[in-house]
Coordinates of N, CA, C and O and ligand atoms in Angstrom, one line a residue:
M10 N 0.9 -1.2 0.0 CA 0.0 0.0 0.0 C 0.9 1.2 0.0 O 1.9 1.3 0.6
K11 N 0.4 2.3 -0.7 CA 1.2 3.5 -0.8 C 1.3 4.3 0.5 O 0.4 4.2 1.3
T12 N 2.4 5.0 0.6 CA 2.6 5.9 1.7 C 2.4 7.3 1.1 O 3.0 7.7 0.1
I13 N 1.5 8.1 1.7 CA 1.1 9.4 1.2 C 1.6 10.5 2.2 O 1.2 10.5 3.4
A14 N 2.5 11.3 1.7 CA 2.8 12.5 2.5 C 1.7 13.6 2.4 O 1.2 13.8 1.3
I15 N 1.4 14.1 3.5 CA 0.2 15.1 3.4 C 0.6 16.3 4.3 O 1.3 16.2 5.3
G16 N 0.2 17.5 3.8 CA 0.5 18.7 4.6 C -0.5 19.8 4.2 O -1.2 19.7 3.2
C17 N -0.5 20.8 5.0 CA -1.5 21.9 4.8 C -1.0 23.2 5.5 O -0.2 23.1 6.4
D18 N -1.6 24.3 5.2 CA -1.5 25.5 6.0 C -2.8 25.6 6.8 O -3.6 24.7 6.8
H19 N -3.0 26.8 7.4 CA -4.1 27.0 8.2 C -5.4 27.0 7.4 O -6.5 26.6 7.9
G20 N -5.3 27.3 6.1 CA -6.5 27.3 5.2 C -7.0 25.8 5.0 O -8.1 25.6 4.6
G21 N -6.1 24.9 5.1 CA -6.4 23.5 4.8 C -6.4 22.5 5.9 O -6.5 21.3 5.7
F22 N -6.3 23.0 7.1 CA -6.1 22.1 8.3 C -7.2 21.1 8.5 O -7.0 19.9 8.6
E23 N -8.4 21.6 8.5 CA -9.6 20.7 8.7 C -9.7 19.7 7.6 O -9.9 18.5 7.9
L24 N -9.5 20.1 6.4 CA -9.6 19.1 5.3 C -8.4 18.1 5.4 O -8.6 16.9 5.1
K25 N -7.3 18.6 5.7 CA -6.1 17.6 5.9 C -6.4 16.6 6.9 O -6.2 15.4 6.7
E26 N -7.0 17.0 8.1 CA -7.3 16.0 9.1 C -8.3 15.0 8.6 O -8.2 13.8 8.9
E27 N -9.3 15.5 7.9 CA -10.4 14.6 7.4 C -9.8 13.6 6.4 O -10.1 12.4 6.4
L28 N -9.0 14.1 5.5 CA -8.5 13.2 4.4 C -7.5 12.2 5.0 O -7.5 11.0 4.6
K29 N -6.7 12.6 6.0 CA -5.8 11.7 6.7 C -6.6 10.6 7.3 O -6.2 9.4 7.2
K30 N -7.7 10.9 8.0 CA -8.5 9.9 8.7 C -9.0 8.9 7.6 O -8.9 7.7 7.8
R31 N -9.5 9.4 6.5 CA -10.1 8.5 5.5 C -9.0 7.7 4.8 O -9.2 6.5 4.5
L32 N -7.9 8.3 4.6 CA -6.8 7.5 4.0 C -6.3 6.4 4.9 O -6.1 5.2 4.5
T33 N -6.3 6.7 6.2 CA -5.9 5.6 7.2 C -6.9 4.5 7.2 O -6.6 3.3 7.2
E34 N -8.2 4.9 7.2 CA -9.3 3.9 7.1 C -9.2 3.0 5.9 O -9.6 1.8 5.9
E35 N -8.7 3.6 4.8 CA -8.6 2.8 3.5 C -7.3 2.0 3.5 O -7.1 1.3 2.5
G36 N -6.5 2.1 4.5 CA -5.3 1.3 4.6 C -4.0 1.9 4.1 O -3.0 1.3 4.1
Y37 N -4.1 3.2 3.8 CA -2.8 3.9 3.4 C -2.1 4.3 4.6 O -2.6 4.6 5.6
A38 N -0.7 4.3 4.4 CA 0.1 5.0 5.5 C 0.2 6.4 5.1 O 0.3 6.8 4.0
T39 N 0.1 7.3 6.1 CA 0.2 8.7 5.9 C 1.5 9.3 6.6 O 1.8 8.8 7.7
L40 N 2.1 10.2 6.0 CA 3.3 10.9 6.6 C 2.9 12.3 6.7 O 2.9 13.1 5.7
D41 N 2.4 12.7 7.9 CA 1.9 14.0 8.1 C 3.0 15.0 8.3 O 3.8 15.0 9.3
Q42 N 3.1 16.0 7.4 CA 4.1 17.0 7.5 C 3.6 18.3 8.1 O 4.2 19.4 7.9
G43 N 2.5 18.3 8.8 CA 2.0 19.4 9.5 C 0.9 20.2 8.6 O 0.8 19.8 7.4
I44 N 0.3 21.1 9.2 CA 0.5 21.6 10.5 C -0.3 20.7 11.5 O -1.3 20.0 11.1
E45 N 0.0 20.7 12.8 CA -0.6 19.8 13.7 C -1.7 20.5 14.5 O -2.6 19.8 15.0
T46 N -1.7 21.8 14.5 CA -2.8 22.6 15.2 C -3.1 23.7 14.3 O -2.3 24.1 13.4
L47 N -4.3 24.3 14.5 CA -4.7 25.4 13.6 C -4.1 26.7 14.0 O -4.5 27.4 15.0
H48 N -3.0 27.0 13.3 CA -2.3 28.3 13.5 C -1.8 28.8 12.2 O -1.6 28.0 11.3
S49 N -1.6 30.0 12.1 CA -1.2 30.6 10.8 C 0.3 30.2 10.4 O 1.2 30.4 11.2
V50 N 0.5 29.7 9.2 CA 1.8 29.3 8.7 C 2.0 29.8 7.3 O 1.0 30.2 6.7
D51 N 3.2 29.8 6.8 CA 3.5 30.1 5.4 C 3.5 28.8 4.6 O 4.3 27.9 4.8
Y52 N 2.6 28.8 3.6 CA 2.4 27.5 2.9 C 3.7 26.9 2.2 O 3.8 25.7 2.2
P53 N 4.6 27.8 1.8 CA 5.8 27.2 1.2 C 6.6 26.3 2.2 O 7.3 25.3 1.8
D54 N 6.5 26.6 3.5 CA 7.3 25.9 4.5 C 6.7 24.4 4.5 O 7.5 23.5 4.8
I55 N 5.5 24.3 4.3 CA 4.9 22.9 4.4 C 5.0 22.2 3.0 O 5.3 21.0 2.9
A56 N 4.9 23.0 1.9 CA 5.0 22.4 0.6 C 6.4 21.8 0.4 O 6.5 20.7 -0.1
V57 N 7.4 22.4 0.9 CA 8.8 21.9 0.7 C 9.0 20.6 1.6 O 9.7 19.7 1.1
K58 N 8.3 20.5 2.7 CA 8.4 19.3 3.5 C 7.8 18.1 2.8 O 8.4 17.0 2.7
V59 N 6.6 18.3 2.3 CA 5.9 17.2 1.6 C 6.7 16.9 0.3 O 6.9 15.7 0.0
A60 N 7.2 17.9 -0.4 CA 8.0 17.7 -1.7 C 9.2 16.9 -1.4 O 9.5 15.9 -2.1
H61 N 9.9 17.2 -0.3 CA 11.1 16.5 0.0 C 10.8 15.0 0.5 O 11.6 14.1 0.2
A62 N 9.7 14.8 1.1 CA 9.3 13.5 1.5 C 9.1 12.6 0.3 O 9.4 11.4 0.2
V63 N 8.6 13.2 -0.8 CA 8.3 12.5 -2.0 C 9.6 12.3 -2.8 O 9.9 11.2 -3.2
T64 N 10.4 13.4 -3.0 CA 11.6 13.2 -3.8 C 12.7 12.3 -3.0 O 13.5 11.7 -3.7
G65 N 12.6 12.3 -1.7 CA 13.5 11.5 -0.9 C 13.1 10.1 -0.8 O 13.8 9.3 -0.2
G66 N 11.9 9.8 -1.3 CA 11.5 8.4 -1.3 C 10.8 7.9 0.0 O 10.4 6.7 0.1
E67 N 10.6 8.8 0.9 CA 9.8 8.4 2.2 C 8.4 8.2 1.9 O 7.7 7.5 2.6
A68 N 7.9 8.9 0.9 CA 6.5 8.7 0.5 C 6.4 8.5 -1.0 O 7.3 8.9 -1.8
D69 N 5.3 7.8 -1.4 CA 5.1 7.5 -2.8 C 4.6 8.7 -3.6 O 4.8 8.9 -4.8
C70 N 3.8 9.5 -2.9 CA 3.2 10.7 -3.5 C 2.8 11.6 -2.4 O 2.9 11.3 -1.2
G71 N 2.3 12.8 -2.7 CA 1.9 13.7 -1.7 C 0.6 14.5 -2.0 O 0.1 14.5 -3.1
I72 N 0.0 15.0 -0.9 CA -1.2 15.8 -1.0 C -0.9 17.1 -0.2 O -0.5 17.0 1.0
L73 N -1.2 18.2 -0.8 CA -1.0 19.5 -0.2 C -2.3 20.3 -0.2 O -2.9 20.4 -1.3
I74 N -2.6 20.9 0.9 CA -3.9 21.6 0.9 C -3.6 23.0 1.5 O -3.0 23.2 2.6
C75 N -4.1 24.0 0.8 CA -4.2 25.4 1.3 C -5.6 25.9 1.0 O -6.5 25.2 0.7
G76 N -5.7 27.2 1.1 CA -7.0 27.8 0.8 C -7.5 27.5 -0.6 O -8.7 27.1 -0.8
T77 N -6.7 27.8 -1.6 CA -7.0 27.6 -3.0 C -6.3 26.4 -3.6 O -6.7 25.9 -4.7
G78 N -5.2 25.9 -3.0 CA -4.4 24.9 -3.6 C -3.3 25.5 -4.5 O -2.4 24.9 -5.0
I79 N -3.5 26.8 -4.8 CA -2.6 27.5 -5.8 C -1.2 27.7 -5.2 O -0.2 27.4 -5.8
G80 N -1.2 28.3 -4.0 CA 0.1 28.6 -3.4 C 0.9 27.3 -3.2 O 2.2 27.3 -3.5
M81 N 0.3 26.3 -2.8 CA 1.0 25.0 -2.6 C 1.5 24.4 -3.9 O 2.6 23.9 -3.9
S82 N 0.8 24.6 -4.9 CA 1.2 24.0 -6.2 C 2.4 24.8 -6.7 O 3.4 24.3 -7.2
I83 N 2.3 26.1 -6.6 CA 3.5 27.0 -7.1 C 4.7 26.6 -6.3 O 5.8 26.5 -6.9
A84 N 4.6 26.5 -5.0 CA 5.8 26.3 -4.2 C 6.3 24.9 -4.4 O 7.5 24.7 -4.6
A85 N 5.5 23.9 -4.4 CA 5.9 22.5 -4.6 C 6.6 22.3 -5.9 O 7.6 21.6 -6.0
N86 N 6.1 23.0 -7.0 CA 6.7 22.8 -8.3 C 8.1 23.5 -8.4 O 8.8 23.3 -9.5
K87 N 8.5 24.2 -7.4 CA 9.9 24.7 -7.4 C 10.9 23.7 -7.0 O 12.1 23.9 -7.2
V88 N 10.4 22.6 -6.4 CA 11.4 21.6 -5.9 C 11.7 20.6 -7.1 O 10.8 20.1 -7.7
R89 N 12.9 20.4 -7.3 CA 13.4 19.5 -8.4 C 12.8 18.1 -8.3 O 12.8 17.5 -7.2
G90 N 12.2 17.7 -9.3 CA 11.6 16.3 -9.3 C 10.1 16.3 -9.0 O 9.5 15.2 -9.1
I91 N 9.6 17.4 -8.6 CA 8.2 17.5 -8.3 C 7.3 17.9 -9.4 O 7.7 18.9 -10.2
R92 N 6.2 17.2 -9.6 CA 5.2 17.6 -10.6 C 3.9 17.6 -9.8 O 3.3 16.6 -9.5
A93 N 3.6 18.8 -9.3 CA 2.4 19.0 -8.5 C 1.3 19.6 -9.3 O 1.5 20.6 -10.1
A94 N 0.1 19.0 -9.2 CA -1.1 19.4 -10.0 C -2.2 19.9 -9.0 O -2.6 19.1 -8.2
L95 N -2.7 21.1 -9.3 CA -3.9 21.5 -8.6 C -5.1 20.9 -9.2 O -5.3 21.0 -10.4
C96 N -5.9 20.2 -8.4 CA -7.0 19.4 -9.0 C -8.3 19.9 -8.3 O -8.4 20.0 -7.1
T97 N -9.3 20.2 -9.2 CA -10.6 20.6 -8.7 C -11.7 19.7 -9.2 O -12.8 19.9 -9.0
D98 N -11.3 18.6 -10.0 CA -12.2 17.7 -10.5 C -11.6 16.3 -10.6 O -10.3 16.2 -10.7
C99 N -12.4 15.3 -10.7 CA -11.9 13.9 -10.6 C -11.2 13.5 -12.0 O -10.2 12.8 -11.9
Y100 N -11.7 14.0 -13.1 CA -11.0 13.7 -14.4 C -9.6 14.2 -14.4 O -8.7 13.5 -14.8
S101 N -9.4 15.5 -14.0 CA -8.0 16.0 -13.9 C -7.1 15.2 -13.0 O -6.0 15.0 -13.3
A102 N -7.7 14.8 -11.9 CA -6.9 14.0 -10.9 C -6.4 12.7 -11.5 O -5.3 12.3 -11.3
R103 N -7.3 12.0 -12.2 CA -6.9 10.8 -12.9 C -5.9 11.1 -14.0 O -4.8 10.4 -14.1
M104 N -6.2 12.1 -14.8 CA -5.3 12.3 -16.0 C -3.9 12.8 -15.6 O -2.9 12.6 -16.2
T105 N -3.9 13.6 -14.5 CA -2.5 14.1 -14.1 C -1.6 13.0 -13.6 O -0.4 13.1 -13.7
K106 N -2.2 11.9 -13.2 CA -1.3 10.7 -12.9 C -1.1 10.0 -14.2 O 0.1 9.6 -14.5
E107 N -2.1 9.7 -15.0 CA -1.9 8.9 -16.2 C -1.0 9.6 -17.2 O -0.2 8.9 -17.8
H108 N -1.1 10.8 -17.4 CA -0.3 11.5 -18.4 C 0.9 12.3 -17.9 O 1.9 12.3 -18.6
N109 N 0.7 13.0 -16.8 CA 1.8 13.8 -16.3 C 2.7 13.1 -15.2 O 3.7 13.7 -14.8
D110 N 2.2 12.0 -14.8 CA 2.9 11.3 -13.6 C 3.1 12.3 -12.5 O 4.2 12.3 -11.8
A111 N 2.1 13.0 -12.2 CA 2.1 14.0 -11.1 C 2.4 13.2 -9.8 O 1.8 12.2 -9.5
N112 N 3.4 13.7 -9.0 CA 3.7 13.0 -7.7 C 3.1 13.8 -6.5 O 3.3 13.3 -5.4
I113 N 2.5 14.9 -6.8 CA 1.7 15.6 -5.7 C 0.5 16.2 -6.3 O 0.5 16.7 -7.5
I114 N -0.6 16.1 -5.6 CA -1.8 16.8 -6.0 C -2.0 17.9 -4.9 O -1.7 17.7 -3.7
T115 N -2.5 19.0 -5.3 CA -2.9 20.1 -4.4 C -4.4 20.4 -4.4 O -5.0 20.2 -5.5
L116 N -4.9 20.7 -3.3 CA -6.4 20.9 -3.2 C -6.6 22.3 -2.5 O -5.9 22.7 -1.6
G117 N -7.7 22.9 -2.8 CA -8.2 24.1 -2.2 C -9.3 23.9 -1.2 O -10.4 23.6 -1.7
A118 N -9.0 24.0 0.0 CA -10.1 23.7 1.0 C -11.2 24.8 1.0 O -12.3 24.5 1.5
R119 N -10.9 25.9 0.4 CA -11.9 27.0 0.4 C -12.6 27.0 -0.9 O -13.5 27.8 -1.2
T120 N -12.2 26.1 -1.8 CA -12.9 26.1 -3.2 C -13.7 24.8 -3.4 O -14.5 24.8 -4.3
I121 N -13.3 23.8 -2.8 CA -14.1 22.5 -3.0 C -14.5 22.0 -1.6 O -13.8 22.2 -0.6
G122 N -15.5 21.1 -1.6 CA -15.9 20.5 -0.3 C -15.2 19.2 0.0 O -14.4 18.7 -0.8
V123 N -15.5 18.7 1.2 CA -14.8 17.5 1.7 C -15.0 16.3 0.8 O -14.1 15.6 0.4
E124 N -16.3 16.2 0.4 CA -16.6 15.0 -0.4 C -16.0 15.0 -1.8 O -15.5 14.0 -2.3
L125 N -16.0 16.2 -2.4 CA -15.3 16.2 -3.7 C -13.8 16.0 -3.6 O -13.2 15.3 -4.4
A126 N -13.3 16.6 -2.5 CA -11.8 16.4 -2.3 C -11.5 15.0 -2.1 O -10.5 14.5 -2.7
W127 N -12.3 14.2 -1.4 CA -12.1 12.8 -1.2 C -12.2 12.0 -2.5 O -11.4 11.1 -2.8
E128 N -13.2 12.4 -3.3 CA -13.3 11.7 -4.7 C -12.1 12.0 -5.5 O -11.6 11.1 -6.3
I129 N -11.6 13.2 -5.5 CA -10.4 13.6 -6.2 C -9.2 12.8 -5.8 O -8.4 12.2 -6.6
V130 N -9.0 12.7 -4.5 CA -7.9 11.9 -3.9 C -8.0 10.4 -4.4 O -7.0 9.8 -4.8
K131 N -9.2 9.9 -4.3 CA -9.4 8.5 -4.7 C -9.1 8.3 -6.2 O -8.5 7.3 -6.6
A132 N -9.5 9.3 -7.0 CA -9.3 9.2 -8.5 C -7.8 9.2 -8.8 O -7.3 8.5 -9.6
Y133 N -7.1 10.1 -8.1 CA -5.6 10.2 -8.2 C -4.9 9.0 -7.8 O -4.1 8.4 -8.5
L134 N -5.2 8.5 -6.6 CA -4.5 7.3 -6.1 C -4.8 6.0 -6.8 O -4.0 5.1 -6.9
G135 N -6.0 6.0 -7.5 CA -6.4 4.8 -8.2 C -5.9 4.8 -9.6 O -6.0 3.8 -10.3
A136 N -5.2 5.8 -10.0 CA -4.7 5.9 -11.4 C -3.2 5.5 -11.5 O -2.5 5.5 -10.5
E137 N -2.8 5.1 -12.7 CA -1.5 4.6 -13.0 C -0.9 5.5 -14.1 O -1.6 5.7 -15.1
F138 N 0.4 5.8 -14.0 CA 1.0 6.5 -15.1 C 1.0 5.6 -16.4 O 1.4 4.4 -16.3
Q139 N 0.7 6.1 -17.5 CA 0.5 5.3 -18.7 C 1.8 5.1 -19.5 O 1.9 4.3 -20.4
G140 N 2.8 5.9 -19.2 CA 4.1 5.7 -19.9 C 4.0 6.0 -21.3 O 3.2 6.9 -21.8
G141 N 4.8 5.3 -22.1 CA 4.7 5.5 -23.6 C 5.0 6.9 -24.0 O 6.0 7.5 -23.6
R142 N 4.2 7.5 -24.9 CA 4.5 8.8 -25.4 C 4.5 9.8 -24.2 O 5.1 10.9 -24.3
H143 N 3.8 9.5 -23.1 CA 3.7 10.4 -22.0 C 5.1 10.5 -21.3 O 5.4 11.5 -20.7
A144 N 5.8 9.3 -21.3 CA 7.1 9.3 -20.6 C 8.0 10.2 -21.3 O 8.8 10.9 -20.6
N145 N 8.0 10.3 -22.6 CA 8.9 11.3 -23.3 C 8.5 12.7 -22.9 O 9.4 13.6 -22.7
R146 N 7.3 13.0 -22.7 CA 6.8 14.4 -22.4 C 7.3 14.7 -20.9 O 7.7 15.8 -20.7
V147 N 7.1 13.7 -20.1 CA 7.5 14.0 -18.7 C 9.1 14.1 -18.6 O 9.6 15.0 -17.9
K148 N 9.8 13.4 -19.5 CA 11.2 13.5 -19.5 C 11.6 15.0 -20.0 O 12.5 15.6 -19.4
K149 N 10.8 15.5 -20.9 CA 11.1 16.9 -21.3 C 10.8 17.9 -20.2 O 11.5 18.9 -20.1
I150 N 9.8 17.6 -19.4 CA 9.6 18.5 -18.2 C 10.8 18.4 -17.3 O 11.2 19.5 -16.8
R151 N 11.3 17.2 -17.1 CA 12.5 17.1 -16.2 C 13.7 17.9 -16.8 O 14.4 18.5 -16.0
Q152 N 13.8 17.8 -18.1 CA 14.9 18.5 -18.7 C 14.8 20.1 -18.5 O 15.8 20.8 -18.5
L153 N 13.6 20.6 -18.3 CA 13.4 22.0 -18.1 C 14.0 22.4 -16.7 O 14.3 23.6 -16.5
E154 N 14.2 21.4 -15.9 CA 14.8 21.7 -14.5 C 16.3 22.0 -14.6 O 16.9 22.4 -13.7
G155 N 16.9 21.7 -15.8 CA 18.3 22.1 -16.0 C 19.2 21.0 -15.5 O 18.9 20.0 -14.9
Ligands
LIG23 C1 -3.8 31.7 3.3 O1 -4.7 32.7 3.7 C2 -4.0 31.5 1.8 O2 -3.3 32.5 1.1 C3 -3.4 30.1 1.4 O3 -4.1 29.1 2.1 C4 -3.5 29.7 0.0 O4 -4.8 29.9 -0.5 C5 -2.5 30.3 -0.9 O5 -2.4 30.0 -2.1

């Protein structure tokens, strides 16, 4: 079973706790990178922790949650080796794994509800990278990292 690194800022704390509970119930191991209590933090500080857990191999993939999911995606995508996708629908969540081999999804706790967030997470975790022509495209993304 996959290990999922998960993290949030104050905008995503409640959703993070709920998703972590559901992931655990489904048998996933979670690596919680904070925050542990509801207090104001800077989302890049959490994004980098989850990103490093993924690139370091401690987790298979990651979930980052802030108010919109946008700040987390911008920050996580600065980390070499990370392909973070902001997802607001299940189709995108599946496709970003199948085509982009996204290793992090980001969610906006202030833009989508808990149930949609959970469906998005399940769609992402249930998908497999398709390789083939997509592997070459992902390779080109990696080359952009210099
Ligand atoms: C925090 O207020 C908010 O800026 C943050 O959660 C996120 O939405 C940033 O992209």
